[in-house]
mmCIF file with all atom_site columns, C-alpha atoms in Angstrom:
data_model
loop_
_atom_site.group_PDB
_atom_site.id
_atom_site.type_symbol
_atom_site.label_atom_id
_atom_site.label_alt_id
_atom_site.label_comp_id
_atom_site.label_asym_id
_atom_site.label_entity_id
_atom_site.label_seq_id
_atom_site.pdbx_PDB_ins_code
_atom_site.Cartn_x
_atom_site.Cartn_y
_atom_site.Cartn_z
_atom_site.occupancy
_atom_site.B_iso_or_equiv
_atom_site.pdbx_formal_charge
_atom_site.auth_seq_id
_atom_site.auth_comp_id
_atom_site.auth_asym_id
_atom_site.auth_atom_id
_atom_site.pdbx_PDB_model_num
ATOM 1   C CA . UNK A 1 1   ? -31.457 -18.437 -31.956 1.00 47.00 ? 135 UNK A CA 1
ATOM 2   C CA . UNK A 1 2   ? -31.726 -15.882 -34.664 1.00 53.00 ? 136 UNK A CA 1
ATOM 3   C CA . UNK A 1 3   ? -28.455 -17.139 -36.202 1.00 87.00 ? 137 UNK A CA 1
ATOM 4   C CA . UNK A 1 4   ? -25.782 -16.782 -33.306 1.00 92.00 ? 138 UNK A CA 1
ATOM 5   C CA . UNK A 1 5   ? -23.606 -19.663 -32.624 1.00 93.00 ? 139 UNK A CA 1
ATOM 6   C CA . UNK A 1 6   ? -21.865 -20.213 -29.237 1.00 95.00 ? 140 UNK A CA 1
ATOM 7   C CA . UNK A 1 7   ? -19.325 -22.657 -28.450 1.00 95.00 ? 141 UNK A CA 1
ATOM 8   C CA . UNK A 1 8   ? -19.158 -24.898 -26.049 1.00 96.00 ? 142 UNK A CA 1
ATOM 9   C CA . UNK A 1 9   ? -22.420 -25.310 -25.075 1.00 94.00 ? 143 UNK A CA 1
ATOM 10  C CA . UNK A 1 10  ? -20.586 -27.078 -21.344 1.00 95.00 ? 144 UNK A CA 1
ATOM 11  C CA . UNK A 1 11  ? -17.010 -27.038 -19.809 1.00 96.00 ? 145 UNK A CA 1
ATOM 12  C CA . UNK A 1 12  ? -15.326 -27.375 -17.249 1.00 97.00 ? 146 UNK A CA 1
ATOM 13  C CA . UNK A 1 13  ? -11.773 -25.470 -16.024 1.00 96.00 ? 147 UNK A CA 1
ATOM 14  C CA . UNK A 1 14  ? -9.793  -25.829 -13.519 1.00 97.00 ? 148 UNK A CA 1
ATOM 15  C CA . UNK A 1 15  ? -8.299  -22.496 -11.226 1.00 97.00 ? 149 UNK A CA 1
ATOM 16  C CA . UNK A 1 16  ? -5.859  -21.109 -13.544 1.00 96.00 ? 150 UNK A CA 1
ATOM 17  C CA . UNK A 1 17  ? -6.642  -22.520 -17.300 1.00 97.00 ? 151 UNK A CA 1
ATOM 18  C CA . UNK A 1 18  ? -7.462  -20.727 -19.892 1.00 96.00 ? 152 UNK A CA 1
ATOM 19  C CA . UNK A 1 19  ? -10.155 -20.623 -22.714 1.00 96.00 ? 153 UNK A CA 1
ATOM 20  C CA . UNK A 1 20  ? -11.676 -19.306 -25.452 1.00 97.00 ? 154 UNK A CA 1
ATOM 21  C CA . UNK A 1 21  ? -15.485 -19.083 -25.652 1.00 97.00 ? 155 UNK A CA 1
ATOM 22  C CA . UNK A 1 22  ? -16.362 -19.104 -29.637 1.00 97.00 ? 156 UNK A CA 1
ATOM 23  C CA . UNK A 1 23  ? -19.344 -16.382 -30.774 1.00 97.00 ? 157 UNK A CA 1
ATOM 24  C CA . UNK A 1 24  ? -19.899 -16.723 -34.436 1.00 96.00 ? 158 UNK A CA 1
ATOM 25  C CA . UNK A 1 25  ? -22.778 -14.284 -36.376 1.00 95.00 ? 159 UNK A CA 1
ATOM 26  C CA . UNK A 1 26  ? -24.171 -14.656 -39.556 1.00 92.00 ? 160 UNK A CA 1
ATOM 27  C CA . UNK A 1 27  ? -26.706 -11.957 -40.049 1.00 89.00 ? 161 UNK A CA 1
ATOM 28  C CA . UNK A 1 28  ? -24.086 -9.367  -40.697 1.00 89.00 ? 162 UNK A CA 1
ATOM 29  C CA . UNK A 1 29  ? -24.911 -7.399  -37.462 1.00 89.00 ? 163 UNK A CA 1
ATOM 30  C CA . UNK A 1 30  ? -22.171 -4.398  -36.220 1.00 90.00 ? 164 UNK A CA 1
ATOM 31  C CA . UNK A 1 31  ? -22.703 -4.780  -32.767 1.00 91.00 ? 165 UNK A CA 1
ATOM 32  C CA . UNK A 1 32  ? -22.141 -7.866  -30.746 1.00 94.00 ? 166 UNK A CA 1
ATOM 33  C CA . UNK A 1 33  ? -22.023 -8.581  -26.909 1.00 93.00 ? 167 UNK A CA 1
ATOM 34  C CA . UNK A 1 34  ? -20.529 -10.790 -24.129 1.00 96.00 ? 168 UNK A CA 1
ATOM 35  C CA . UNK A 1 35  ? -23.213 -11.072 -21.045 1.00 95.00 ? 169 UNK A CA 1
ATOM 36  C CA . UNK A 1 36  ? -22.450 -13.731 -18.597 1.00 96.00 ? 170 UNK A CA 1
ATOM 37  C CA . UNK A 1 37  ? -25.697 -14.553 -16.198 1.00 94.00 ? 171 UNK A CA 1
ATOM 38  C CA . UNK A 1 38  ? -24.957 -16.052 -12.380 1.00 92.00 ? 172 UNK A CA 1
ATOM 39  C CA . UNK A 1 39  ? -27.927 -17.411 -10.269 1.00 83.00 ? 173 UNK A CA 1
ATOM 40  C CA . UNK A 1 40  ? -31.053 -15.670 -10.116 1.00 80.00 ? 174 UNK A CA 1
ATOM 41  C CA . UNK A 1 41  ? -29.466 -12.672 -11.709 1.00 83.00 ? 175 UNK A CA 1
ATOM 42  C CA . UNK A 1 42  ? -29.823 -10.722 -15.029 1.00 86.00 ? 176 UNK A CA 1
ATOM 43  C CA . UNK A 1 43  ? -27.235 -10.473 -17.069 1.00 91.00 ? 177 UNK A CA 1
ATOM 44  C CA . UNK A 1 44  ? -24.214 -8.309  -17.242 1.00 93.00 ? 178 UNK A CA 1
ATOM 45  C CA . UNK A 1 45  ? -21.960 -6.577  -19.730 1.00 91.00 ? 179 UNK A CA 1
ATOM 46  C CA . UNK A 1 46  ? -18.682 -8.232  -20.455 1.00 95.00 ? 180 UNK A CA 1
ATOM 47  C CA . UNK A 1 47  ? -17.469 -6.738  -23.058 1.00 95.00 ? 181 UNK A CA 1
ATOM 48  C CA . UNK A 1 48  ? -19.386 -5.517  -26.756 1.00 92.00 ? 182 UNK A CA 1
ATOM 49  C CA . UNK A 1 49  ? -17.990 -4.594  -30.095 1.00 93.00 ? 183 UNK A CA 1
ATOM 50  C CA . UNK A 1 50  ? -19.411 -2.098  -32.605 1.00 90.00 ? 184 UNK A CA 1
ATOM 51  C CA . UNK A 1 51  ? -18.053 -3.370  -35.571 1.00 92.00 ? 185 UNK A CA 1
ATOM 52  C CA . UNK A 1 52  ? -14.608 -5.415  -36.801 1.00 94.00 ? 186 UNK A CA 1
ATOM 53  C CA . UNK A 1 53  ? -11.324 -3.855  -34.699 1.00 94.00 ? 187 UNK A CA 1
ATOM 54  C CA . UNK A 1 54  ? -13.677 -2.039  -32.370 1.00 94.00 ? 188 UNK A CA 1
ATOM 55  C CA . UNK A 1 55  ? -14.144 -3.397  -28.441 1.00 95.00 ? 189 UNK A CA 1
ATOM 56  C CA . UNK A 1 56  ? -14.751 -1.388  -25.164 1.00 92.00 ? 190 UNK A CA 1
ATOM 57  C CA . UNK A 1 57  ? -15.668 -2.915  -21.709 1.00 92.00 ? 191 UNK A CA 1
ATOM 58  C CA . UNK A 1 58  ? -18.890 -3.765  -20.250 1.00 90.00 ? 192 UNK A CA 1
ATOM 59  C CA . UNK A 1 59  ? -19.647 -3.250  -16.650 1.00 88.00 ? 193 UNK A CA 1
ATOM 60  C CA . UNK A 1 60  ? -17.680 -6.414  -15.854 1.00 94.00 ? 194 UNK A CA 1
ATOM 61  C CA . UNK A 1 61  ? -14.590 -6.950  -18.019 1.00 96.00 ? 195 UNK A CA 1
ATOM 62  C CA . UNK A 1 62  ? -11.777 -8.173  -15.723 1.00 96.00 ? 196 UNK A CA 1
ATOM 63  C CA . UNK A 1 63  ? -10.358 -11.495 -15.894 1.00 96.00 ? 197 UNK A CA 1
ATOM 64  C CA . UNK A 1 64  ? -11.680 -11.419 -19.835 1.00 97.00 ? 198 UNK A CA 1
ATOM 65  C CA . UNK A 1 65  ? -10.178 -10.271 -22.975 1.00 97.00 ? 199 UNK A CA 1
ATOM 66  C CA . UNK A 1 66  ? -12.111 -10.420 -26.399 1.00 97.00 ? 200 UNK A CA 1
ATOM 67  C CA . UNK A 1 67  ? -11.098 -9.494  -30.096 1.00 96.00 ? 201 UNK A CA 1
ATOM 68  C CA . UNK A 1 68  ? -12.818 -8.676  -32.906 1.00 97.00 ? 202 UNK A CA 1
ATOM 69  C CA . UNK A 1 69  ? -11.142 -9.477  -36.470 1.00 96.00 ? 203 UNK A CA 1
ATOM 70  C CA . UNK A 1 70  ? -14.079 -9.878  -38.311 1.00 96.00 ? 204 UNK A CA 1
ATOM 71  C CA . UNK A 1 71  ? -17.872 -8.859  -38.439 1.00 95.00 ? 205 UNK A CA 1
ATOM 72  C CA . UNK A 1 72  ? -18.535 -12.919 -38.187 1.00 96.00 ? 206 UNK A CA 1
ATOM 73  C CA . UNK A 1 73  ? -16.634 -13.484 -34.983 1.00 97.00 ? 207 UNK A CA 1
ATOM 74  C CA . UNK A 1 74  ? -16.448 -11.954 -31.285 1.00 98.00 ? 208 UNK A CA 1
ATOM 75  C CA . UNK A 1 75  ? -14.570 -14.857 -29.506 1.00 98.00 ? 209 UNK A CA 1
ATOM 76  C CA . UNK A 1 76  ? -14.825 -14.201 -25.491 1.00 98.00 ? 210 UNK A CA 1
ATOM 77  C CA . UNK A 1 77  ? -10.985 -15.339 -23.261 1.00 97.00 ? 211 UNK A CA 1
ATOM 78  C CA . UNK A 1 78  ? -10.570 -16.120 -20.127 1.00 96.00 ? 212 UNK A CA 1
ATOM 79  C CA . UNK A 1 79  ? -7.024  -16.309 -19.444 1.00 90.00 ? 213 UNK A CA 1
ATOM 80  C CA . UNK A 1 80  ? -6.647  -17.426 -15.901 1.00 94.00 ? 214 UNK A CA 1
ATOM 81  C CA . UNK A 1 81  ? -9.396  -19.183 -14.837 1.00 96.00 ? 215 UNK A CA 1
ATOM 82  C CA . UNK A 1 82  ? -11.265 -18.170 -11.451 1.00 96.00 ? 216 UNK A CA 1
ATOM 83  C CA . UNK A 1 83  ? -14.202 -19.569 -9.731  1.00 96.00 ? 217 UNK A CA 1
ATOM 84  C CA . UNK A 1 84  ? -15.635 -16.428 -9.652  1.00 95.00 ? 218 UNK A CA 1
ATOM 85  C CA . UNK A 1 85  ? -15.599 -16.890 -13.440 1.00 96.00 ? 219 UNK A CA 1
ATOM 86  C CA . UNK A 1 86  ? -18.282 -19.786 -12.953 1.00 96.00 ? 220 UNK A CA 1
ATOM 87  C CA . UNK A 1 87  ? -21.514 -18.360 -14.487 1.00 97.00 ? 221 UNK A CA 1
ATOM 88  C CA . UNK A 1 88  ? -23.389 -18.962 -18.161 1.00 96.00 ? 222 UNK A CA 1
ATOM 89  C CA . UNK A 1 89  ? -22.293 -16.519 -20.904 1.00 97.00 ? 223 UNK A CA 1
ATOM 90  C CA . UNK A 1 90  ? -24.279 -15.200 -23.539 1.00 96.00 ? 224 UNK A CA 1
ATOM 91  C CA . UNK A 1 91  ? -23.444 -13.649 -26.501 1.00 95.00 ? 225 UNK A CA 1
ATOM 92  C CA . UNK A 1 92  ? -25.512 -11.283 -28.204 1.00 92.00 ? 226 UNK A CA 1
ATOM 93  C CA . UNK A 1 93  ? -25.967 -9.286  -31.364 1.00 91.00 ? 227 UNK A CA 1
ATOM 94  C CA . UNK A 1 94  ? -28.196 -7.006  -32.529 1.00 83.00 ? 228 UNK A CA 1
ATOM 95  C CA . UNK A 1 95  ? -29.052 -3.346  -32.962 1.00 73.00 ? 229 UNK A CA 1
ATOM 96  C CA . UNK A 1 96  ? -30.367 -0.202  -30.784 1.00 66.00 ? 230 UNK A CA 1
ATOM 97  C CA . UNK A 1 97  ? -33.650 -1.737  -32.017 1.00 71.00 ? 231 UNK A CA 1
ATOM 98  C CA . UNK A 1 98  ? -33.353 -5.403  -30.992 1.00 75.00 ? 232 UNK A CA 1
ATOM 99  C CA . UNK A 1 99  ? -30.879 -7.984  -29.772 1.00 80.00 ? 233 UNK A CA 1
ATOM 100 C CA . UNK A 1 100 ? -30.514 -11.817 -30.414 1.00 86.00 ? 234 UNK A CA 1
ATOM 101 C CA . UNK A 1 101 ? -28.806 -13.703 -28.231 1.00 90.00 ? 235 UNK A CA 1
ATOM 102 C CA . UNK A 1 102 ? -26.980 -17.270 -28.654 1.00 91.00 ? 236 UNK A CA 1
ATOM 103 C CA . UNK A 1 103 ? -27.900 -20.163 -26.552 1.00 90.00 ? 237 UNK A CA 1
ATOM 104 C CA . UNK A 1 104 ? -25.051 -19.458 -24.446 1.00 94.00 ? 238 UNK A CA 1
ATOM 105 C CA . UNK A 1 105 ? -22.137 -21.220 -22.733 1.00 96.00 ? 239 UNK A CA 1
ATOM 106 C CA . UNK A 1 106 ? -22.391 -22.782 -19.028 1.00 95.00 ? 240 UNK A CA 1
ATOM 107 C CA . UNK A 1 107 ? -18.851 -22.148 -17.253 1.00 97.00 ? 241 UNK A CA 1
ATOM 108 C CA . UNK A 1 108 ? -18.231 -24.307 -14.344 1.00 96.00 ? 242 UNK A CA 1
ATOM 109 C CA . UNK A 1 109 ? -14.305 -23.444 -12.653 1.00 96.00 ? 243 UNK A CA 1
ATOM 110 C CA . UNK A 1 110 ? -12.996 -26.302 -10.115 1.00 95.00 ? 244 UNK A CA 1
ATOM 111 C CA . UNK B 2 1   ? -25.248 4.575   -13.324 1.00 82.00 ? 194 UNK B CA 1
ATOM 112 C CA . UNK B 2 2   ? -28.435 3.426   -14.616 1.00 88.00 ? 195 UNK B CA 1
ATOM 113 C CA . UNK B 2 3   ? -29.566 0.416   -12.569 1.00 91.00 ? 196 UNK B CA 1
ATOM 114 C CA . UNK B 2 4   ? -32.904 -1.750  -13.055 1.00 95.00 ? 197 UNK B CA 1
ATOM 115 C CA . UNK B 2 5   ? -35.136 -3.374  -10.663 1.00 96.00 ? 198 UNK B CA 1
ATOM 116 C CA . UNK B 2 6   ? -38.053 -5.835  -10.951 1.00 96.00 ? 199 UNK B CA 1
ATOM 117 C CA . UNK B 2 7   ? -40.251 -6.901  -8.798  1.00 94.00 ? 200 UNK B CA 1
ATOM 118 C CA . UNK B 2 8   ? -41.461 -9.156  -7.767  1.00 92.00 ? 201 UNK B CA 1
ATOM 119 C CA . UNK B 2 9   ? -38.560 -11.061 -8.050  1.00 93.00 ? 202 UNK B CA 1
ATOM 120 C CA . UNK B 2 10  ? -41.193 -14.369 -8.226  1.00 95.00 ? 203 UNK B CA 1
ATOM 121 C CA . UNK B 2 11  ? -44.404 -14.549 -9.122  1.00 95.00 ? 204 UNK B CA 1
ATOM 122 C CA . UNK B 2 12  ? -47.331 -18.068 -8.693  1.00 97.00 ? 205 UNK B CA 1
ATOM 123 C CA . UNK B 2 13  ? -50.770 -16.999 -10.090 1.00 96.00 ? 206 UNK B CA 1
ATOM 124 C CA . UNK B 2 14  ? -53.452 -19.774 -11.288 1.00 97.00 ? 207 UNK B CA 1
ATOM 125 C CA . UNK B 2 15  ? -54.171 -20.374 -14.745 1.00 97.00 ? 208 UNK B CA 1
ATOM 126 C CA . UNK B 2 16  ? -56.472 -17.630 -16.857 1.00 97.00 ? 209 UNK B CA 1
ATOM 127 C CA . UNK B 2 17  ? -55.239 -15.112 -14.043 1.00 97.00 ? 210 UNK B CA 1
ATOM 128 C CA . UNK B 2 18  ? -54.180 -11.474 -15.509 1.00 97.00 ? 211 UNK B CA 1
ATOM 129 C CA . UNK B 2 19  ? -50.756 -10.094 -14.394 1.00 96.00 ? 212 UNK B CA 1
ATOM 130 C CA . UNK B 2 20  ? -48.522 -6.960  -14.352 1.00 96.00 ? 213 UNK B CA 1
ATOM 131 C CA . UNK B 2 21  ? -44.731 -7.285  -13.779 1.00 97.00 ? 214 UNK B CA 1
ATOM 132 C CA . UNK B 2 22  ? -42.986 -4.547  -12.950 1.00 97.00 ? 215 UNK B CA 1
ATOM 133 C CA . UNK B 2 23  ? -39.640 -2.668  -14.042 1.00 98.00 ? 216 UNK B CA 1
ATOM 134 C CA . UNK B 2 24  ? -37.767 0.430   -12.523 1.00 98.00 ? 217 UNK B CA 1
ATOM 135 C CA . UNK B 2 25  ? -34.839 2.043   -13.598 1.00 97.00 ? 218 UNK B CA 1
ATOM 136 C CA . UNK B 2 26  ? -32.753 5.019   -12.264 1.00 95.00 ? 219 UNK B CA 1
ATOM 137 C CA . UNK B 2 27  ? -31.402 6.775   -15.060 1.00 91.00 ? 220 UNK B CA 1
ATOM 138 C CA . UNK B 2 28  ? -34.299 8.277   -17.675 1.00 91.00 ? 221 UNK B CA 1
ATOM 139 C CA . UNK B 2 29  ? -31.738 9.129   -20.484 1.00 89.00 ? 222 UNK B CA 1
ATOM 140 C CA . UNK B 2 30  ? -32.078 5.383   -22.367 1.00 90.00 ? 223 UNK B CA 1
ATOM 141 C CA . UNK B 2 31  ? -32.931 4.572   -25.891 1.00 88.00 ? 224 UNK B CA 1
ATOM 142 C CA . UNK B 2 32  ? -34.981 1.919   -25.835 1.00 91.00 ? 225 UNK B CA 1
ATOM 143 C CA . UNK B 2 33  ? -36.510 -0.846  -23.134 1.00 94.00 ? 226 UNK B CA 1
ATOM 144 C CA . UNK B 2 34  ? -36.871 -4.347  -23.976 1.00 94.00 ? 227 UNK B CA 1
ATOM 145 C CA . UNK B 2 35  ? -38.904 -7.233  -22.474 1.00 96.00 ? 228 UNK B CA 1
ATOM 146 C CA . UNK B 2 36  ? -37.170 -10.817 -22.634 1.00 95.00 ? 229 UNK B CA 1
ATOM 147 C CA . UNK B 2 37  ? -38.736 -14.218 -21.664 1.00 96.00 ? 230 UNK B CA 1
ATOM 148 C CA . UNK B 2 38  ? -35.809 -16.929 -20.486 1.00 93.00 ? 231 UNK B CA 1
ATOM 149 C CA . UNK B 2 39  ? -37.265 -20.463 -20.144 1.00 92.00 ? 232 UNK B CA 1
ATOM 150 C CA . UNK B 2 40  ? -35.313 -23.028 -17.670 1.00 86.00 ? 233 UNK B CA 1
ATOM 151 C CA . UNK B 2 41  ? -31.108 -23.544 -19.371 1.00 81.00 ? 234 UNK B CA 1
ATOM 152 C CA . UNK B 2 42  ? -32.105 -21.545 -22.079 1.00 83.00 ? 235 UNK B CA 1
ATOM 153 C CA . UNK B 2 43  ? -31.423 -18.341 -24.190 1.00 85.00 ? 236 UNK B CA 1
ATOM 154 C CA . UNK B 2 44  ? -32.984 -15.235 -24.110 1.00 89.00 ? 237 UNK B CA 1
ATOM 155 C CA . UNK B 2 45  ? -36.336 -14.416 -26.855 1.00 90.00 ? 238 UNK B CA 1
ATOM 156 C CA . UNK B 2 46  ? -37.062 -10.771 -27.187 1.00 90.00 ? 239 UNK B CA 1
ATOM 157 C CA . UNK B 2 47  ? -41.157 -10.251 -26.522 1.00 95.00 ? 240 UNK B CA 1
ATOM 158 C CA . UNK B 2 48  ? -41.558 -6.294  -26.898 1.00 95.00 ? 241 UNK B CA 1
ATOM 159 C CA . UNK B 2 49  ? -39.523 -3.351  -27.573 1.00 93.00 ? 242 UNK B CA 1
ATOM 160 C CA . UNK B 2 50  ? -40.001 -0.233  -26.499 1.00 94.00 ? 243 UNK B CA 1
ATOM 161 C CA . UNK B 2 51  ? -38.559 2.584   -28.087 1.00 91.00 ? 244 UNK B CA 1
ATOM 162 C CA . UNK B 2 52  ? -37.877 5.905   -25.510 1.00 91.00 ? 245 UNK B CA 1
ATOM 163 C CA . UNK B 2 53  ? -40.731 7.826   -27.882 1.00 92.00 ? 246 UNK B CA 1
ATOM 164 C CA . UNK B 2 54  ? -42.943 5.436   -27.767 1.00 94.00 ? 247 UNK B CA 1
ATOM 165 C CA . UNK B 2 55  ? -45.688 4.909   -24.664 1.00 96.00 ? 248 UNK B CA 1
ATOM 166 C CA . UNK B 2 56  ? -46.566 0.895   -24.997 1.00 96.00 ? 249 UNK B CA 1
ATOM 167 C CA . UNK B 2 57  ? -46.254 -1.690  -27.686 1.00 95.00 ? 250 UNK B CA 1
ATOM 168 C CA . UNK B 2 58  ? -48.465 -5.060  -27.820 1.00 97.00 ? 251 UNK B CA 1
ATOM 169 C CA . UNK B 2 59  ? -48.127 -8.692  -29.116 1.00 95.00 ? 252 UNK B CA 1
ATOM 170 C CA . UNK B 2 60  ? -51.093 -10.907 -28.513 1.00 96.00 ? 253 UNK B CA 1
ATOM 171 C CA . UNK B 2 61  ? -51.529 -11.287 -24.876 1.00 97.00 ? 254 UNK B CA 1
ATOM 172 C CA . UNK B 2 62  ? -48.791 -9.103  -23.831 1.00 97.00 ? 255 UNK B CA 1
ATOM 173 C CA . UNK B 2 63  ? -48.684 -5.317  -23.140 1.00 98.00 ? 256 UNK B CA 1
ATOM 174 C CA . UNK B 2 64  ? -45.737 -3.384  -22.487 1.00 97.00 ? 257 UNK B CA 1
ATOM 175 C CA . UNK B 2 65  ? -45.856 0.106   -21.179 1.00 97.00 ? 258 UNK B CA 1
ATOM 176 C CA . UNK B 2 66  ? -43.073 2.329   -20.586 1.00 97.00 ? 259 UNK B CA 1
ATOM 177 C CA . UNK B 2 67  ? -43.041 5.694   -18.856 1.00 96.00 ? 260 UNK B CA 1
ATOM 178 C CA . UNK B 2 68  ? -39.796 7.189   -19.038 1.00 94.00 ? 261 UNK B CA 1
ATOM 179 C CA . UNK B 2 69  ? -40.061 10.019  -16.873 1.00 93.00 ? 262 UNK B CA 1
ATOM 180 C CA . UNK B 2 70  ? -41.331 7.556   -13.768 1.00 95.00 ? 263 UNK B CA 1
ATOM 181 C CA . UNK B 2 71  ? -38.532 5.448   -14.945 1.00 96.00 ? 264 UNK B CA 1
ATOM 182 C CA . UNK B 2 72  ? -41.070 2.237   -14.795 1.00 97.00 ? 265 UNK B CA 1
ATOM 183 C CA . UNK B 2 73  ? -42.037 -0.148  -17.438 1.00 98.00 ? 266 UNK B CA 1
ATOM 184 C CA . UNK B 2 74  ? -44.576 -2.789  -16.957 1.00 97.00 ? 267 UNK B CA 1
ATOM 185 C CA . UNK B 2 75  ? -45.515 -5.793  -18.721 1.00 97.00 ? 268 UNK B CA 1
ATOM 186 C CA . UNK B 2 76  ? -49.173 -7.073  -18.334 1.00 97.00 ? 269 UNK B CA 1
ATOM 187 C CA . UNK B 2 77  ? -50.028 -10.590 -19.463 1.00 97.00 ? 270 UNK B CA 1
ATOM 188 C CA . UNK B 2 78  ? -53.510 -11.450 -20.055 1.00 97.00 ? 271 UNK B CA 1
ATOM 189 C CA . UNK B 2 79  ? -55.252 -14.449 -19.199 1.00 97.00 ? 272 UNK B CA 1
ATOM 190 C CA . UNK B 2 80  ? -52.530 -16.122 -18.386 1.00 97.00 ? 273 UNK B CA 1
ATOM 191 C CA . UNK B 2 81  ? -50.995 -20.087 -19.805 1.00 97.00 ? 274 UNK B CA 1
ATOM 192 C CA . UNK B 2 82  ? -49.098 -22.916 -17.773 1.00 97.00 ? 275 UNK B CA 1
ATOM 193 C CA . UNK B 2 83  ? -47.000 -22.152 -21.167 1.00 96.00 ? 276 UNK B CA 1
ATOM 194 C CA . UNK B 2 84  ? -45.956 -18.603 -19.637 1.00 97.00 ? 277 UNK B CA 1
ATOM 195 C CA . UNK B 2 85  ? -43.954 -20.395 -16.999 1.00 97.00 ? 278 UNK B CA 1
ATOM 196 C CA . UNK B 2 86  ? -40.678 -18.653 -17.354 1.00 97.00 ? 279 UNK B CA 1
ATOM 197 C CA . UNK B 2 87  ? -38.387 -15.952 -16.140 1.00 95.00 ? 280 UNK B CA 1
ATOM 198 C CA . UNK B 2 88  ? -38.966 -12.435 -17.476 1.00 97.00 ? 281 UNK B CA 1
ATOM 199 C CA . UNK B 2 89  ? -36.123 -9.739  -17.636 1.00 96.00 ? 282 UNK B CA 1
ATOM 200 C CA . UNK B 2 90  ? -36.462 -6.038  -18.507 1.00 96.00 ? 283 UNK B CA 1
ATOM 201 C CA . UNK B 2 91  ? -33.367 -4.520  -20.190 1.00 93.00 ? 284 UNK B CA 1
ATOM 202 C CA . UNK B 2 92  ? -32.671 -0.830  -20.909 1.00 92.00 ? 285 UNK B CA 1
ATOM 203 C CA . UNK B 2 93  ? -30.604 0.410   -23.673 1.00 89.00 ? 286 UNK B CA 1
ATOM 204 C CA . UNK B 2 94  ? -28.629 3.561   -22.203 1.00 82.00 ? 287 UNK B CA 1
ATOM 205 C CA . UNK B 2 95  ? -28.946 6.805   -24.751 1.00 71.00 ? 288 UNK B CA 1
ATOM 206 C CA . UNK B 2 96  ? -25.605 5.766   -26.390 1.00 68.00 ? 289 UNK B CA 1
ATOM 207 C CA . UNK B 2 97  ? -27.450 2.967   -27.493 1.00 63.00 ? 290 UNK B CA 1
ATOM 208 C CA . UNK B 2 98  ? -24.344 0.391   -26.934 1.00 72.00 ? 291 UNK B CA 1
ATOM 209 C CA . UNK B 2 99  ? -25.332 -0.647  -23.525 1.00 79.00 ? 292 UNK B CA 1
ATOM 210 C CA . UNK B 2 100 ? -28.036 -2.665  -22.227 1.00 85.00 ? 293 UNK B CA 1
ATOM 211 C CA . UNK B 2 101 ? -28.528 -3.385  -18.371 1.00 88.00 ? 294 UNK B CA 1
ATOM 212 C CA . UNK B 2 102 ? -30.814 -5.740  -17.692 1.00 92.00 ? 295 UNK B CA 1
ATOM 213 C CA . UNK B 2 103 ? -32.687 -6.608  -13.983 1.00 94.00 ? 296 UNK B CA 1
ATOM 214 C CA . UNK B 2 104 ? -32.533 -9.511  -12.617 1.00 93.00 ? 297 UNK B CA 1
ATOM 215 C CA . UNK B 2 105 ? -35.846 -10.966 -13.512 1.00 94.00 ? 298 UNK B CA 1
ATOM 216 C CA . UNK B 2 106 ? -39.228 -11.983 -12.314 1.00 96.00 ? 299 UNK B CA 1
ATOM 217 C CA . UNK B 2 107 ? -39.771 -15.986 -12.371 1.00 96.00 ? 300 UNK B CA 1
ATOM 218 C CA . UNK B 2 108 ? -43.301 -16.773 -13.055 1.00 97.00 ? 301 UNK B CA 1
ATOM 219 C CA . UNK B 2 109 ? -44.922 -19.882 -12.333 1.00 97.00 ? 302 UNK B CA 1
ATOM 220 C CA . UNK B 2 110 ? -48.558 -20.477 -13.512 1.00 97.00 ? 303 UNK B CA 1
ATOM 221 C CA . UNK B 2 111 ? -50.424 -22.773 -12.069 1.00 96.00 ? 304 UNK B CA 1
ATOM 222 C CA . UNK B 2 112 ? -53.033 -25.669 -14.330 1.00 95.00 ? 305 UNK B CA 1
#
């Protein structure tokens, strides 16, 4: 998938864990993007990045923190799990020309 | 706040059958409007971009045409393939160009 890594590809949390969902890049892009996807939906904004130290929220950031030390890396946290939180996330890069998405992450909270 | 529509939301047509799927959004100030195809568990592949200057685009049996103004897109399909069996989501890039809002998608089935 146009050289976006996501891991894991499954898991499943219990009400109140925490994770980290791992987005890793290697076609140098600025921007990258959280999306998660329920049922039947599109996808919505998370959280996106335009470059190393940079993050602002999407349309639906809460519950989720993200961080952004390196061009390479956009890692996606969910601190205290909810099952609200179940869903499949996707992680995009890209430009105002194009995006590329990973193969994304299915979320399943117990 | 720019939202986006599609409809229909599903779509069964037999095989060879042409098609038009269509897109709305509310807001007129984006950058750019993209057409994705999701298959079943899987990612999204980018099939067309449109950019807001720009009227249609084409790649083989696809057509994408966008009038801004209307605030509708469509995608036609020609002579359609059991293979085109997916869902289909239109995303708009908002004229910041860090934001893309996607609808929620048109699953197409095709029939053999």
């Amino acid at each position: 998938n146009a050289g976006v890594t996501q891991t894991p590809k499954f898991r499943i949390l219990k009400i109140g864990q925490s994770m980290t969902l791992q987005c890793t890049q290697d076609m140098n892009h600025n921007y990258m993007y959280w999306y998660r996807q329920d049922p039947g939906m599109g996808l919505k904004l998370i959280y996106y990045s335009v470059g190393a130290g940079i993050t602002d929220k999407g349309e639906v950031p809460n519950g989720y923190n993200v961080s952004r030390s390196t061009t390479e890396d956009f890692p996606l946290r969910l601190e205290l799990a909810a099952p609200s939180q179940t869903s499949v996330y996707f992680c995009g890069i890209g430009s105002t020309d194009t995006q590329y998405f990973g193969p994304g992450t299915r979320l399943t909270v117990l | 706040k720019q939202e986006v529509t599609q409809i229909p939301a599903a779509l069964s047509v037999p095989e060879g059958e042409n098609l038009v799927l269509n897109c709305s959004f509310t807001d007129s100030a984006i950058y750019n409007l993209q057409w994705f195809r999701q298959d079943p568990g899987k990612g999204l592949t980018s099939l067309l971009l449109i950019q807001s200057s720009q009227r249609e685009q084409t790649s083989g049996r696809l057509n994408a045409s966008l009038d801004k103004s209307s605030g509708r897109s469509t995608l036609y399909i020609a002579a359609s393939q059991p293979g085109d069996s997916a869902t289909y989501l239109c995303a708009v890039t908002t004229s910041g160009g860090f934001k893309t809002i996607f609808g929620a998608g048109t699953r197409l089935f095709v029939k053999a």
